[in-house]
mmCIF file of C-alpha atoms and ligand atoms in Angstrom:
data_model
loop_
_atom_site.group_PDB
_atom_site.id
_atom_site.type_symbol
_atom_site.label_atom_id
_atom_site.label_comp_id
_atom_site.label_asym_id
_atom_site.label_seq_id
_atom_site.Cartn_x
_atom_site.Cartn_y
_atom_site.Cartn_z
ATOM 1 C CA MET A 139 -73.990 -70.410 -125.714
ATOM 2 C CA ALA A 140 -76.158 -67.302 -126.037
ATOM 3 C CA ASP A 141 -74.684 -64.289 -127.798
ATOM 4 C CA LYS A 142 -73.547 -61.456 -125.576
ATOM 5 C CA VAL A 143 -76.129 -58.672 -125.504
ATOM 6 C CA ILE A 144 -74.605 -55.318 -126.342
ATOM 7 C CA PRO A 145 -76.786 -52.329 -125.455
ATOM 8 C CA LEU A 146 -77.396 -50.098 -128.465
ATOM 9 C CA ALA A 147 -77.095 -46.856 -126.597
ATOM 10 C CA ASP A 148 -75.818 -46.001 -123.184
ATOM 11 C CA GLN A 149 -77.965 -43.400 -121.526
ATOM 12 C CA ARG A 150 -76.258 -43.373 -118.147
ATOM 13 C CA TYR A 151 -75.421 -39.669 -118.238
ATOM 14 C CA VAL A 152 -77.417 -36.905 -119.779
ATOM 15 C CA ALA A 153 -75.634 -35.357 -122.722
ATOM 16 C CA ARG A 154 -76.700 -32.546 -124.961
ATOM 17 C CA VAL A 155 -75.898 -32.561 -128.631
ATOM 18 C CA PRO A 156 -73.949 -29.323 -129.041
ATOM 19 C CA ILE A 157 -75.179 -26.472 -131.182
ATOM 20 C CA VAL A 158 -73.083 -26.012 -134.298
ATOM 21 C CA PRO A 159 -72.911 -22.246 -134.820
ATOM 22 C CA LEU A 160 -73.243 -20.895 -138.348
ATOM 23 C CA ASN A 161 -70.367 -18.794 -139.661
ATOM 24 C CA ALA A 162 -68.228 -18.976 -136.498
ATOM 25 C CA ALA A 163 -64.743 -17.474 -136.648
ATOM 26 C CA PRO A 164 -61.864 -20.006 -136.604
ATOM 27 C CA PRO A 165 -60.261 -20.735 -133.195
ATOM 28 C CA THR A 166 -57.799 -18.105 -131.991
ATOM 29 C CA GLY A 167 -56.310 -20.166 -129.177
ATOM 30 C CA LEU A 168 -57.338 -17.392 -126.787
ATOM 31 C CA ILE A 169 -60.829 -18.492 -125.862
ATOM 32 C CA GLY A 170 -62.114 -17.747 -122.357
ATOM 33 C CA ASP A 171 -65.085 -19.174 -120.489
ATOM 34 C CA ALA A 172 -67.829 -17.134 -118.798
ATOM 35 C CA LEU A 173 -65.480 -16.537 -115.837
ATOM 36 C CA GLY A 174 -62.526 -15.605 -118.062
ATOM 37 C CA ARG A 175 -60.702 -18.936 -117.695
ATOM 38 C CA PRO A 176 -58.685 -20.151 -120.721
ATOM 39 C CA LEU A 177 -58.792 -23.707 -122.114
ATOM 40 C CA ARG A 178 -55.378 -25.290 -121.561
ATOM 41 C CA ASP A 179 -55.695 -28.817 -120.251
ATOM 42 C CA LEU A 180 -57.603 -31.753 -121.779
ATOM 43 C CA ARG A 181 -58.083 -35.021 -119.898
ATOM 44 C CA ILE A 182 -59.149 -37.905 -122.065
ATOM 45 C CA SER A 183 -60.657 -41.063 -120.596
ATOM 46 C CA VAL A 184 -59.806 -43.978 -122.877
ATOM 47 C CA THR A 185 -61.723 -46.691 -121.035
ATOM 48 C CA ASP A 186 -64.301 -46.911 -118.249
ATOM 49 C CA ARG A 187 -62.918 -50.291 -117.150
ATOM 50 C CA CYS A 188 -60.427 -50.954 -114.408
ATOM 51 C CA ASN A 189 -58.777 -53.946 -112.778
ATOM 52 C CA PHE A 190 -58.884 -52.235 -109.353
ATOM 53 C CA ARG A 191 -61.916 -51.478 -107.229
ATOM 54 C CA CYS A 192 -60.690 -48.561 -105.102
ATOM 55 C CA SER A 193 -63.580 -47.894 -102.755
ATOM 56 C CA TYR A 194 -63.403 -44.121 -103.322
ATOM 57 C CA CYS A 195 -63.817 -44.557 -107.071
ATOM 58 C CA MET A 196 -65.333 -47.890 -108.178
ATOM 59 C CA PRO A 197 -66.717 -49.614 -105.078
ATOM 60 C CA LYS A 198 -67.053 -53.347 -105.626
ATOM 61 C CA GLU A 199 -70.696 -53.437 -104.557
ATOM 62 C CA VAL A 200 -71.638 -51.164 -107.475
ATOM 63 C CA PHE A 201 -69.063 -52.124 -110.092
ATOM 64 C CA ASP A 202 -69.593 -55.865 -109.919
ATOM 65 C CA LYS A 203 -70.047 -58.500 -112.605
ATOM 66 C CA ASN A 204 -73.517 -57.191 -113.393
ATOM 67 C CA TYR A 205 -72.339 -53.680 -114.122
ATOM 68 C CA ASN A 206 -72.701 -52.699 -117.774
ATOM 69 C CA PHE A 207 -69.472 -51.178 -118.923
ATOM 70 C CA LEU A 208 -69.558 -49.357 -122.228
ATOM 71 C CA PRO A 209 -69.691 -51.557 -125.325
ATOM 72 C CA HIS A 210 -66.728 -51.200 -127.644
ATOM 73 C CA ALA A 211 -68.727 -49.404 -130.360
ATOM 74 C CA SER A 212 -69.500 -46.584 -127.881
ATOM 75 C CA LEU A 213 -65.848 -45.778 -127.316
ATOM 76 C CA LEU A 214 -64.213 -43.044 -129.321
ATOM 77 C CA SER A 215 -61.720 -44.575 -131.749
ATOM 78 C CA PHE A 216 -58.096 -43.426 -131.695
ATOM 79 C CA GLU A 217 -58.786 -41.440 -134.871
ATOM 80 C CA GLU A 218 -61.773 -39.723 -133.275
ATOM 81 C CA ILE A 219 -59.817 -38.918 -130.118
ATOM 82 C CA THR A 220 -56.941 -37.484 -132.120
ATOM 83 C CA ARG A 221 -59.259 -35.407 -134.278
ATOM 84 C CA ALA A 222 -61.010 -33.977 -131.225
ATOM 85 C CA ALA A 223 -57.661 -33.344 -129.509
ATOM 86 C CA ARG A 224 -56.415 -31.395 -132.546
ATOM 87 C CA LEU A 225 -59.456 -29.094 -132.325
ATOM 88 C CA PHE A 226 -58.913 -28.542 -128.612
ATOM 89 C CA VAL A 227 -55.278 -27.648 -129.319
ATOM 90 C CA ALA A 228 -56.486 -25.015 -131.796
ATOM 91 C CA HIS A 229 -58.498 -23.536 -128.913
ATOM 92 C CA GLY A 230 -55.455 -23.305 -126.648
ATOM 93 C CA VAL A 231 -54.973 -26.742 -125.069
ATOM 94 C CA ARG A 232 -51.293 -27.375 -124.338
ATOM 95 C CA LYS A 233 -51.488 -30.387 -122.068
ATOM 96 C CA ILE A 234 -53.183 -33.724 -122.660
ATOM 97 C CA ARG A 235 -53.547 -36.336 -119.971
ATOM 98 C CA LEU A 236 -54.778 -39.841 -120.785
ATOM 99 C CA THR A 237 -56.778 -41.403 -118.023
ATOM 100 C CA GLY A 238 -59.699 -43.724 -117.311
ATOM 101 C CA GLY A 239 -60.682 -46.197 -115.782
ATOM 102 C CA GLU A 240 -57.303 -47.750 -116.138
ATOM 103 C CA PRO A 241 -55.875 -46.325 -119.390
ATOM 104 C CA LEU A 242 -53.292 -49.092 -119.809
ATOM 105 C CA LEU A 243 -56.136 -51.603 -120.202
ATOM 106 C CA ARG A 244 -57.109 -49.969 -123.520
ATOM 107 C CA LYS A 245 -55.669 -52.191 -126.236
ATOM 108 C CA ASN A 246 -52.741 -50.741 -128.206
ATOM 109 C CA LEU A 247 -52.765 -47.533 -126.193
ATOM 110 C CA GLU A 248 -49.235 -46.767 -127.378
ATOM 111 C CA VAL A 249 -50.680 -46.310 -130.892
ATOM 112 C CA LEU A 250 -52.894 -43.498 -129.573
ATOM 113 C CA VAL A 251 -49.940 -42.031 -127.697
ATOM 114 C CA GLY A 252 -47.993 -42.006 -130.978
ATOM 115 C CA MET A 253 -50.834 -40.223 -132.765
ATOM 116 C CA LEU A 254 -51.215 -37.578 -130.052
ATOM 117 C CA ALA A 255 -47.448 -37.090 -129.841
ATOM 118 C CA GLU A 256 -47.519 -35.886 -133.451
ATOM 119 C CA LEU A 257 -49.895 -33.001 -132.702
ATOM 120 C CA ARG A 258 -48.326 -29.548 -132.660
ATOM 121 C CA THR A 259 -49.398 -26.230 -131.179
ATOM 122 C CA PRO A 260 -49.941 -23.311 -133.606
ATOM 123 C CA GLU A 261 -46.363 -22.308 -132.683
ATOM 124 C CA GLY A 262 -45.100 -25.713 -133.809
ATOM 125 C CA GLU A 263 -44.394 -27.062 -130.320
ATOM 126 C CA PRO A 264 -45.283 -30.594 -129.181
ATOM 127 C CA LEU A 265 -47.887 -30.921 -126.447
ATOM 128 C CA ASP A 266 -47.235 -31.831 -122.861
ATOM 129 C CA LEU A 267 -48.433 -35.438 -123.107
ATOM 130 C CA THR A 268 -48.917 -37.458 -119.971
ATOM 131 C CA LEU A 269 -50.912 -40.328 -118.476
ATOM 132 C CA THR A 270 -52.308 -41.353 -115.095
ATOM 133 C CA THR A 271 -52.227 -45.054 -114.256
ATOM 134 C CA ASN A 272 -52.686 -47.379 -111.316
ATOM 135 C CA GLY A 273 -49.314 -48.853 -112.315
ATOM 136 C CA SER A 274 -50.504 -52.459 -112.366
ATOM 137 C CA VAL A 275 -49.182 -53.228 -115.855
ATOM 138 C CA LEU A 276 -46.706 -50.383 -116.108
ATOM 139 C CA ALA A 277 -43.612 -52.552 -115.745
ATOM 140 C CA ARG A 278 -44.562 -54.228 -119.050
ATOM 141 C CA LYS A 279 -45.658 -51.082 -120.893
ATOM 142 C CA ALA A 280 -43.378 -48.241 -119.775
ATOM 143 C CA GLN A 281 -40.783 -48.568 -122.530
ATOM 144 C CA ALA A 282 -43.356 -48.866 -125.360
ATOM 145 C CA LEU A 283 -45.168 -45.771 -124.046
ATOM 146 C CA LYS A 284 -41.923 -43.813 -123.936
ATOM 147 C CA ASP A 285 -40.970 -44.974 -127.426
ATOM 148 C CA ALA A 286 -44.377 -43.855 -128.711
ATOM 149 C CA GLY A 287 -43.779 -40.322 -127.411
ATOM 150 C CA LEU A 288 -45.250 -40.202 -123.913
ATOM 151 C CA GLN A 289 -43.324 -37.608 -121.911
ATOM 152 C CA ARG A 290 -44.288 -38.129 -118.314
ATOM 153 C CA ILE A 291 -46.406 -40.365 -116.150
ATOM 154 C CA THR A 292 -48.378 -40.159 -112.914
ATOM 155 C CA VAL A 293 -48.864 -43.317 -110.875
ATOM 156 C CA SER A 294 -51.561 -43.636 -108.228
ATOM 157 C CA LEU A 295 -50.414 -45.388 -105.069
ATOM 158 C CA ASP A 296 -52.289 -45.147 -101.788
ATOM 159 C CA ALA A 297 -50.013 -47.074 -99.414
ATOM 160 C CA LEU A 298 -46.627 -48.743 -99.092
ATOM 161 C CA ASP A 299 -47.875 -51.307 -96.645
ATOM 162 C CA ASP A 300 -48.923 -54.297 -98.735
ATOM 163 C CA ALA A 301 -51.967 -55.214 -96.648
ATOM 164 C CA VAL A 302 -53.287 -51.642 -96.621
ATOM 165 C CA PHE A 303 -52.694 -51.313 -100.360
ATOM 166 C CA ARG A 304 -54.435 -54.594 -101.182
ATOM 167 C CA ARG A 305 -57.417 -53.511 -99.103
ATOM 168 C CA MET A 306 -57.617 -50.115 -100.780
ATOM 169 C CA ASN A 307 -57.427 -51.409 -104.352
ATOM 170 C CA ASP A 308 -59.870 -54.155 -103.288
ATOM 171 C CA ALA A 309 -58.463 -56.434 -105.981
ATOM 172 C CA ASP A 310 -55.794 -57.963 -103.751
ATOM 173 C CA PHE A 311 -53.128 -56.377 -105.943
ATOM 174 C CA PRO A 312 -49.633 -56.338 -104.397
ATOM 175 C CA VAL A 313 -47.763 -53.086 -103.847
ATOM 176 C CA ALA A 314 -44.490 -54.604 -105.115
ATOM 177 C CA ASP A 315 -45.842 -54.751 -108.674
ATOM 178 C CA VAL A 316 -46.748 -51.070 -108.675
ATOM 179 C CA LEU A 317 -43.325 -50.168 -107.278
ATOM 180 C CA ALA A 318 -41.760 -52.255 -110.065
ATOM 181 C CA GLY A 319 -43.863 -50.269 -112.553
ATOM 182 C CA ILE A 320 -42.579 -46.980 -111.108
ATOM 183 C CA ASP A 321 -38.975 -48.238 -111.423
ATOM 184 C CA ALA A 322 -39.571 -49.306 -115.030
ATOM 185 C CA ALA A 323 -41.046 -45.895 -115.866
ATOM 186 C CA GLN A 324 -38.019 -44.242 -114.288
ATOM 187 C CA ARG A 325 -35.640 -46.387 -116.346
ATOM 188 C CA ALA A 326 -37.616 -45.686 -119.519
ATOM 189 C CA GLY A 327 -37.190 -41.925 -118.975
ATOM 190 C CA LEU A 328 -40.803 -41.070 -118.112
ATOM 191 C CA GLY A 329 -39.729 -38.852 -115.233
ATOM 192 C CA PRO A 330 -40.078 -36.813 -113.240
ATOM 193 C CA ILE A 331 -42.678 -39.322 -112.100
ATOM 194 C CA LYS A 332 -45.524 -38.126 -109.939
ATOM 195 C CA VAL A 333 -47.133 -40.459 -107.439
ATOM 196 C CA ASN A 334 -50.676 -39.604 -106.337
ATOM 197 C CA MET A 335 -51.893 -40.789 -102.954
ATOM 198 C CA VAL A 336 -55.541 -40.265 -102.052
ATOM 199 C CA VAL A 337 -55.633 -39.831 -98.290
ATOM 200 C CA LYS A 338 -58.596 -41.262 -96.423
ATOM 201 C CA ARG A 339 -58.619 -40.538 -92.730
ATOM 202 C CA GLY A 340 -58.674 -43.757 -90.729
ATOM 203 C CA THR A 341 -57.791 -45.885 -93.787
ATOM 204 C CA ASN A 342 -54.349 -44.898 -95.020
ATOM 205 C CA ASP A 343 -53.393 -41.671 -93.244
ATOM 206 C CA HIS A 344 -50.804 -43.607 -91.207
ATOM 207 C CA GLN A 345 -49.042 -44.194 -94.544
ATOM 208 C CA ILE A 346 -48.352 -40.483 -95.167
ATOM 209 C CA VAL A 347 -44.927 -40.350 -93.525
ATOM 210 C CA PRO A 348 -43.745 -43.815 -94.749
ATOM 211 C CA MET A 349 -44.697 -42.818 -98.302
ATOM 212 C CA ALA A 350 -42.853 -39.495 -97.937
ATOM 213 C CA ARG A 351 -39.745 -41.262 -96.609
ATOM 214 C CA HIS A 352 -39.843 -43.852 -99.392
ATOM 215 C CA PHE A 353 -39.913 -41.345 -102.256
ATOM 216 C CA LYS A 354 -37.706 -38.670 -100.676
ATOM 217 C CA GLY A 355 -34.467 -38.312 -102.596
ATOM 218 C CA THR A 356 -35.627 -40.453 -105.549
ATOM 219 C CA GLY A 357 -36.705 -37.647 -107.886
ATOM 220 C CA THR A 358 -40.286 -38.938 -107.763
ATOM 221 C CA ILE A 359 -42.768 -36.287 -106.639
ATOM 222 C CA LEU A 360 -45.304 -37.573 -104.150
ATOM 223 C CA ARG A 361 -48.621 -35.724 -104.089
ATOM 224 C CA PHE A 362 -51.268 -36.121 -101.434
ATOM 225 C CA ILE A 363 -54.838 -35.716 -102.665
ATOM 226 C CA GLU A 364 -57.801 -34.920 -100.469
ATOM 227 C CA TYR A 365 -60.499 -37.557 -100.765
ATOM 228 C CA MET A 366 -63.225 -35.977 -102.915
ATOM 229 C CA ASP A 367 -66.988 -36.276 -103.160
ATOM 230 C CA VAL A 368 -66.904 -37.142 -106.860
ATOM 231 C CA GLY A 369 -69.648 -39.291 -108.373
ATOM 232 C CA ALA A 370 -72.571 -40.748 -106.500
ATOM 233 C CA THR A 371 -71.356 -44.162 -105.423
ATOM 234 C CA ASN A 372 -68.411 -43.806 -103.061
ATOM 235 C CA GLY A 373 -70.370 -42.943 -99.896
ATOM 236 C CA TRP A 374 -68.185 -39.900 -99.298
ATOM 237 C CA ARG A 375 -68.161 -38.394 -95.806
ATOM 238 C CA MET A 376 -66.380 -35.216 -94.769
ATOM 239 C CA ASP A 377 -65.008 -36.881 -91.643
ATOM 240 C CA GLU A 378 -62.944 -39.196 -93.856
ATOM 241 C CA VAL A 379 -61.198 -36.229 -95.473
ATOM 242 C CA LEU A 380 -57.838 -35.312 -94.012
ATOM 243 C CA ALA A 381 -57.145 -31.676 -94.883
ATOM 244 C CA SER A 382 -53.896 -31.003 -96.756
ATOM 245 C CA ALA A 383 -52.857 -28.622 -93.992
ATOM 246 C CA GLN A 384 -52.778 -31.607 -91.643
ATOM 247 C CA VAL A 385 -50.895 -33.738 -94.161
ATOM 248 C CA VAL A 386 -48.250 -31.021 -94.359
ATOM 249 C CA GLU A 387 -48.096 -30.836 -90.558
ATOM 250 C CA ARG A 388 -47.531 -34.586 -90.275
ATOM 251 C CA VAL A 389 -44.727 -34.599 -92.859
ATOM 252 C CA GLN A 390 -43.228 -31.444 -91.377
ATOM 253 C CA ALA A 391 -43.024 -33.039 -87.927
ATOM 254 C CA GLU A 392 -40.701 -35.774 -89.260
ATOM 255 C CA LEU A 393 -39.108 -34.395 -92.411
ATOM 256 C CA PRO A 394 -38.738 -30.573 -92.505
ATOM 257 C CA ILE A 395 -40.277 -28.956 -95.603
ATOM 258 C CA GLU A 396 -40.857 -25.416 -96.897
ATOM 259 C CA ALA A 397 -43.407 -24.025 -99.380
ATOM 260 C CA ILE A 398 -42.305 -23.215 -102.930
ATOM 261 C CA ALA A 399 -43.944 -21.266 -105.770
ATOM 262 C CA PRO A 400 -46.206 -22.974 -108.334
ATOM 263 C CA ASN A 401 -44.701 -23.917 -111.716
ATOM 264 C CA VAL A 402 -47.576 -22.662 -113.802
ATOM 265 C CA LEU A 403 -50.878 -20.881 -113.401
ATOM 266 C CA GLY A 404 -53.755 -23.294 -112.876
ATOM 267 C CA GLU A 405 -51.529 -25.898 -111.201
ATOM 268 C CA THR A 406 -53.658 -27.919 -108.826
ATOM 269 C CA ALA A 407 -50.900 -28.944 -106.428
ATOM 270 C CA GLU A 408 -49.398 -26.709 -103.792
ATOM 271 C CA ARG A 409 -45.646 -27.456 -103.780
ATOM 272 C CA TRP A 410 -43.333 -28.056 -100.820
ATOM 273 C CA ARG A 411 -39.634 -29.011 -100.771
ATOM 274 C CA TYR A 412 -37.495 -30.847 -98.271
ATOM 275 C CA VAL A 413 -35.212 -28.382 -96.520
ATOM 276 C CA ASP A 414 -32.281 -30.799 -96.866
ATOM 277 C CA GLY A 415 -32.587 -30.951 -100.670
ATOM 278 C CA GLY A 416 -34.373 -34.306 -100.797
ATOM 279 C CA GLY A 417 -36.803 -33.179 -103.508
ATOM 280 C CA GLU A 418 -40.400 -32.016 -103.363
ATOM 281 C CA ILE A 419 -43.911 -33.106 -102.477
ATOM 282 C CA GLY A 420 -47.295 -31.652 -103.350
ATOM 283 C CA VAL A 421 -50.720 -31.409 -101.775
ATOM 284 C CA ILE A 422 -53.941 -31.170 -103.766
ATOM 285 C CA SER A 423 -56.646 -29.602 -101.635
ATOM 286 C CA SER A 424 -59.659 -30.161 -103.826
ATOM 287 C CA VAL A 425 -61.987 -30.120 -100.831
ATOM 288 C CA THR A 426 -60.560 -27.619 -98.350
ATOM 289 C CA GLN A 427 -59.194 -25.062 -100.818
ATOM 290 C CA ALA A 428 -61.150 -24.725 -104.019
ATOM 291 C CA PHE A 429 -59.077 -23.887 -107.074
ATOM 292 C CA CYS A 430 -61.932 -23.248 -109.497
ATOM 293 C CA HIS A 431 -60.883 -19.644 -110.148
ATOM 294 C CA ASP A 432 -58.110 -20.758 -112.498
ATOM 295 C CA CYS A 433 -59.461 -24.170 -113.549
ATOM 296 C CA ASN A 434 -58.584 -24.526 -117.222
ATOM 297 C CA ARG A 435 -59.420 -28.225 -117.597
ATOM 298 C CA ALA A 436 -61.859 -29.938 -119.946
ATOM 299 C CA ARG A 437 -62.619 -33.652 -119.808
ATOM 300 C CA LEU A 438 -63.526 -35.949 -122.661
ATOM 301 C CA SER A 439 -65.286 -39.124 -121.562
ATOM 302 C CA THR A 440 -64.671 -42.581 -122.989
ATOM 303 C CA GLU A 441 -67.662 -42.191 -125.280
ATOM 304 C CA GLY A 442 -66.877 -38.682 -126.382
ATOM 305 C CA LYS A 443 -68.861 -36.508 -124.035
ATOM 306 C CA LEU A 444 -67.259 -33.244 -123.076
ATOM 307 C CA PHE A 445 -67.464 -32.397 -119.366
ATOM 308 C CA LEU A 446 -66.570 -28.947 -118.103
ATOM 309 C CA CYS A 447 -66.170 -29.851 -114.433
ATOM 310 C CA LEU A 448 -65.323 -32.961 -112.430
ATOM 311 C CA PHE A 449 -68.615 -32.503 -110.623
ATOM 312 C CA ALA A 450 -70.794 -31.936 -113.657
ATOM 313 C CA SER A 451 -73.926 -33.978 -114.159
ATOM 314 C CA HIS A 452 -74.230 -33.530 -117.876
ATOM 315 C CA GLY A 453 -71.853 -33.619 -120.791
ATOM 316 C CA HIS A 454 -71.869 -32.349 -124.350
ATOM 317 C CA ASP A 455 -72.051 -35.102 -126.932
ATOM 318 C CA LEU A 456 -69.048 -34.423 -129.159
ATOM 319 C CA ARG A 457 -69.221 -37.957 -130.538
ATOM 320 C CA ALA A 458 -72.515 -37.071 -132.202
ATOM 321 C CA LEU A 459 -70.670 -34.334 -134.074
ATOM 322 C CA LEU A 460 -67.576 -36.437 -134.789
ATOM 323 C CA ARG A 461 -69.757 -39.156 -136.276
ATOM 324 C CA GLY A 462 -72.327 -36.797 -137.785
ATOM 325 C CA GLY A 463 -70.500 -35.652 -140.892
ATOM 326 C CA HIS A 464 -69.520 -32.248 -139.507
ATOM 327 C CA THR A 465 -66.380 -30.463 -140.615
ATOM 328 C CA ASP A 466 -63.462 -29.676 -138.314
ATOM 329 C CA ALA A 467 -64.390 -25.992 -138.485
ATOM 330 C CA GLN A 468 -67.948 -26.735 -137.368
ATOM 331 C CA ILE A 469 -66.886 -28.951 -134.472
ATOM 332 C CA ALA A 470 -64.241 -26.446 -133.373
ATOM 333 C CA ALA A 471 -66.898 -23.736 -133.397
ATOM 334 C CA ALA A 472 -69.226 -25.911 -131.306
ATOM 335 C CA ILE A 473 -66.456 -26.564 -128.754
ATOM 336 C CA GLY A 474 -65.733 -22.833 -128.651
ATOM 337 C CA LEU A 475 -69.350 -22.015 -127.917
ATOM 338 C CA ILE A 476 -69.536 -24.614 -125.131
ATOM 339 C CA TRP A 477 -66.378 -23.289 -123.479
ATOM 340 C CA GLN A 478 -67.509 -19.669 -123.718
ATOM 341 C CA GLN A 479 -70.651 -20.533 -121.786
ATOM 342 C CA ARG A 480 -68.858 -22.492 -119.044
ATOM 343 C CA ASN A 481 -69.449 -21.147 -115.551
ATOM 344 C CA ASP A 482 -68.803 -24.289 -113.435
ATOM 345 C CA ARG A 483 -67.140 -23.774 -110.071
ATOM 346 C CA TYR A 484 -68.461 -26.588 -107.953
ATOM 347 C CA SER A 485 -65.706 -26.695 -105.313
ATOM 348 C CA GLU A 486 -65.976 -22.983 -104.647
ATOM 349 C CA LEU A 487 -69.722 -23.289 -104.228
ATOM 350 C CA ARG A 488 -69.237 -26.308 -101.960
ATOM 351 C CA SER A 489 -66.858 -24.276 -99.796
ATOM 352 C CA ALA A 490 -69.405 -21.503 -99.675
ATOM 353 C CA GLY A 491 -72.026 -24.010 -98.548
ATOM 354 C CA GLN A 492 -73.913 -23.866 -101.835
ATOM 355 C CA ALA A 493 -72.978 -27.254 -103.265
ATOM 356 C CA ALA A 494 -76.549 -28.064 -104.192
ATOM 357 C CA VAL A 495 -76.548 -25.098 -106.524
ATOM 358 C CA GLY A 496 -73.374 -26.238 -108.228
ATOM 359 C CA ALA A 497 -74.386 -29.860 -108.439
ATOM 360 C CA GLU A 498 -77.418 -29.057 -110.595
ATOM 361 C CA SER A 499 -80.029 -30.134 -108.118
ATOM 362 C CA GLY A 500 -81.511 -33.551 -108.641
ATOM 363 C CA ALA A 501 -79.194 -34.673 -111.444
ATOM 364 C CA ARG A 502 -76.795 -37.566 -110.959
ATOM 365 C CA ARG A 503 -73.132 -36.611 -110.946
ATOM 366 C CA VAL A 504 -70.695 -38.213 -113.333
ATOM 367 C CA GLU A 505 -68.422 -40.973 -111.995
ATOM 368 C CA MET A 506 -64.654 -40.536 -111.804
ATOM 369 C CA HIS A 507 -63.762 -43.748 -113.668
ATOM 370 C CA TYR A 508 -65.894 -42.551 -116.584
ATOM 371 C CA ILE A 509 -64.322 -39.126 -117.084
ATOM 372 C CA GLY A 510 -60.995 -39.743 -115.391
ATOM 373 C CA GLY A 511 -59.306 -37.725 -112.643
HETATM 374 N N1 SAM B 1060 -56.880 -45.700 -112.950
HETATM 375 C C1 SAM B 1060 -55.956 -44.622 -113.035
HETATM 376 C C2 SAM B 1060 -55.391 -44.298 -111.681
HETATM 377 O O1 SAM B 1060 -55.949 -44.733 -110.662
HETATM 378 O O2 SAM B 1060 -54.393 -43.577 -111.644
HETATM 379 C C3 SAM B 1060 -56.495 -43.373 -113.682
HETATM 380 C C4 SAM B 1060 -57.906 -42.976 -113.377
HETATM 381 S S1 SAM B 1060 -58.227 -42.510 -111.706
HETATM 382 C C5 SAM B 1060 -59.947 -42.119 -111.768
HETATM 383 C C6 SAM B 1060 -57.420 -40.925 -111.651
HETATM 384 C C7 SAM B 1060 -57.092 -40.389 -110.283
HETATM 385 O O3 SAM B 1060 -58.291 -40.098 -109.601
HETATM 386 C C8 SAM B 1060 -56.322 -41.348 -109.402
HETATM 387 O O4 SAM B 1060 -55.135 -40.733 -108.949
HETATM 388 C C9 SAM B 1060 -57.270 -41.618 -108.256
HETATM 389 O O5 SAM B 1060 -56.601 -41.845 -107.072
HETATM 390 C C10 SAM B 1060 -58.088 -40.339 -108.235
HETATM 391 N N2 SAM B 1060 -59.381 -40.480 -107.559
HETATM 392 C C11 SAM B 1060 -60.379 -41.350 -107.850
HETATM 393 N N3 SAM B 1060 -61.420 -41.197 -107.005
HETATM 394 C C12 SAM B 1060 -61.070 -40.178 -106.155
HETATM 395 C C13 SAM B 1060 -61.708 -39.527 -105.054
HETATM 396 N N4 SAM B 1060 -62.928 -39.889 -104.636
HETATM 397 N N5 SAM B 1060 -61.050 -38.529 -104.429
HETATM 398 C C14 SAM B 1060 -59.815 -38.151 -104.833
HETATM 399 N N6 SAM B 1060 -59.170 -38.716 -105.867
HETATM 400 C C15 SAM B 1060 -59.775 -39.718 -106.520
HETATM 401 FE FE1 SF4 B 1061 -59.370 -47.863 -111.012
HETATM 402 FE FE2 SF4 B 1061 -58.028 -45.613 -110.851
HETATM 403 FE FE3 SF4 B 1061 -60.562 -45.720 -110.017
HETATM 404 FE FE4 SF4 B 1061 -58.730 -47.026 -108.618
HETATM 405 S S1 SF4 B 1061 -58.834 -44.786 -108.946
HETATM 406 S S2 SF4 B 1061 -60.706 -47.846 -109.251
HETATM 407 S S3 SF4 B 1061 -57.309 -47.636 -110.179
HETATM 408 S S4 SF4 B 1061 -59.872 -45.957 -112.090
HETATM 409 FE FE1 SF4 B 1062 -62.501 -27.206 -111.962
HETATM 410 FE FE2 SF4 B 1062 -64.935 -28.087 -111.324
HETATM 411 FE FE3 SF4 B 1062 -62.803 -28.849 -109.883
HETATM 412 FE FE4 SF4 B 1062 -63.707 -26.310 -109.740
HETATM 413 S S1 SF4 B 1062 -64.786 -28.138 -109.080
HETATM 414 S S2 SF4 B 1062 -61.562 -26.958 -109.934
HETATM 415 S S3 SF4 B 1062 -64.378 -25.980 -111.864
HETATM 416 S S4 SF4 B 1062 -63.182 -29.325 -112.046
#
């Protein structure tokens, strides 16, 4: 049998090797970008692979058996991820979310969770450490993740109806297994669990109220996400977006809800609670209500590229620095410089009808499974 060919370098997205400034001051934790936004939230993609083929993220026609996923040597190691995370914490990051692809497919992920759980803020506090998963293997892994120090978990689930769910994940995966994963996470103490439902008009919007009914009163927070135009492969069309305002209207008509204040600045979800005390839901209006003005999120791709916006078309190659013999102080200074120059606000520009400007005309946008949600 022929040996498997492993590409030496993956050039799928343009990445710049960051400038390492000379004599930069150490991080203060108070850095702001060009629009004055702090750096608080780091999303780390630990794999570009997934066992689902959700059409809005990894459509089967593109991500088939011929698709070249990243070779193992391209991936940041757990040590490299933890080192980078420590430098981001020095710059003010307080929340780390592991994502993917499907993060639970990364071997020994609980080891990474354990390493990240040991990081401390300059004030000596642990980080808010969480993970987003499709839930497919959660029933098996929930307890080990909790034991390793994971605090909370978000599970993506687009429908309760088994046939609709199987069609949406396009891997014929049954809904019962994801629900069992949510139960296991609850028992392991990974709550309050958030469940994310991407709403596609005409595909699963009839599942909005059944999903709300199912999770009402369970302590699990259901959040409805507007279907976004991320990447370049999902064939996004505005007429398949159901605006959050309409989602709220549909829930309201059956189960009375009222708006509540956000927990923290920069929170993406608008919160609503059931009037009868049955808990809360959220809506994330990435398309109809841009929240770029307080976006404090950075994203680290599976192969160590730093992306400053979900809609960016180029990253900054931190792996080159991590593997290039640079000191922590040098890499921290490079990250600081990148963040200070950040002026991304794609969703706001899209709303203003200037998306082409924000999307860096002509360049291919990064895919969601590669940088995570
Ligand atoms: N595989 C994991 C999962 O599905 O939870 C983690 C990675 S996935 C890319 C992260 C989140 O992005 C999921 O909640 C998914 O539903 C969401 N997502 C992916 N493509 C999207 C799109 N086009 N619009 C809105 N949300 C999307
Ligand atoms: Fe996989 Fe998550 Fe993308 Fe679905 S949304 S294809 S589960 S990475
Ligand atoms: Fe943040 Fe970019 Fe999304 Fe705006 S479009 S909220 S800057 S990730």
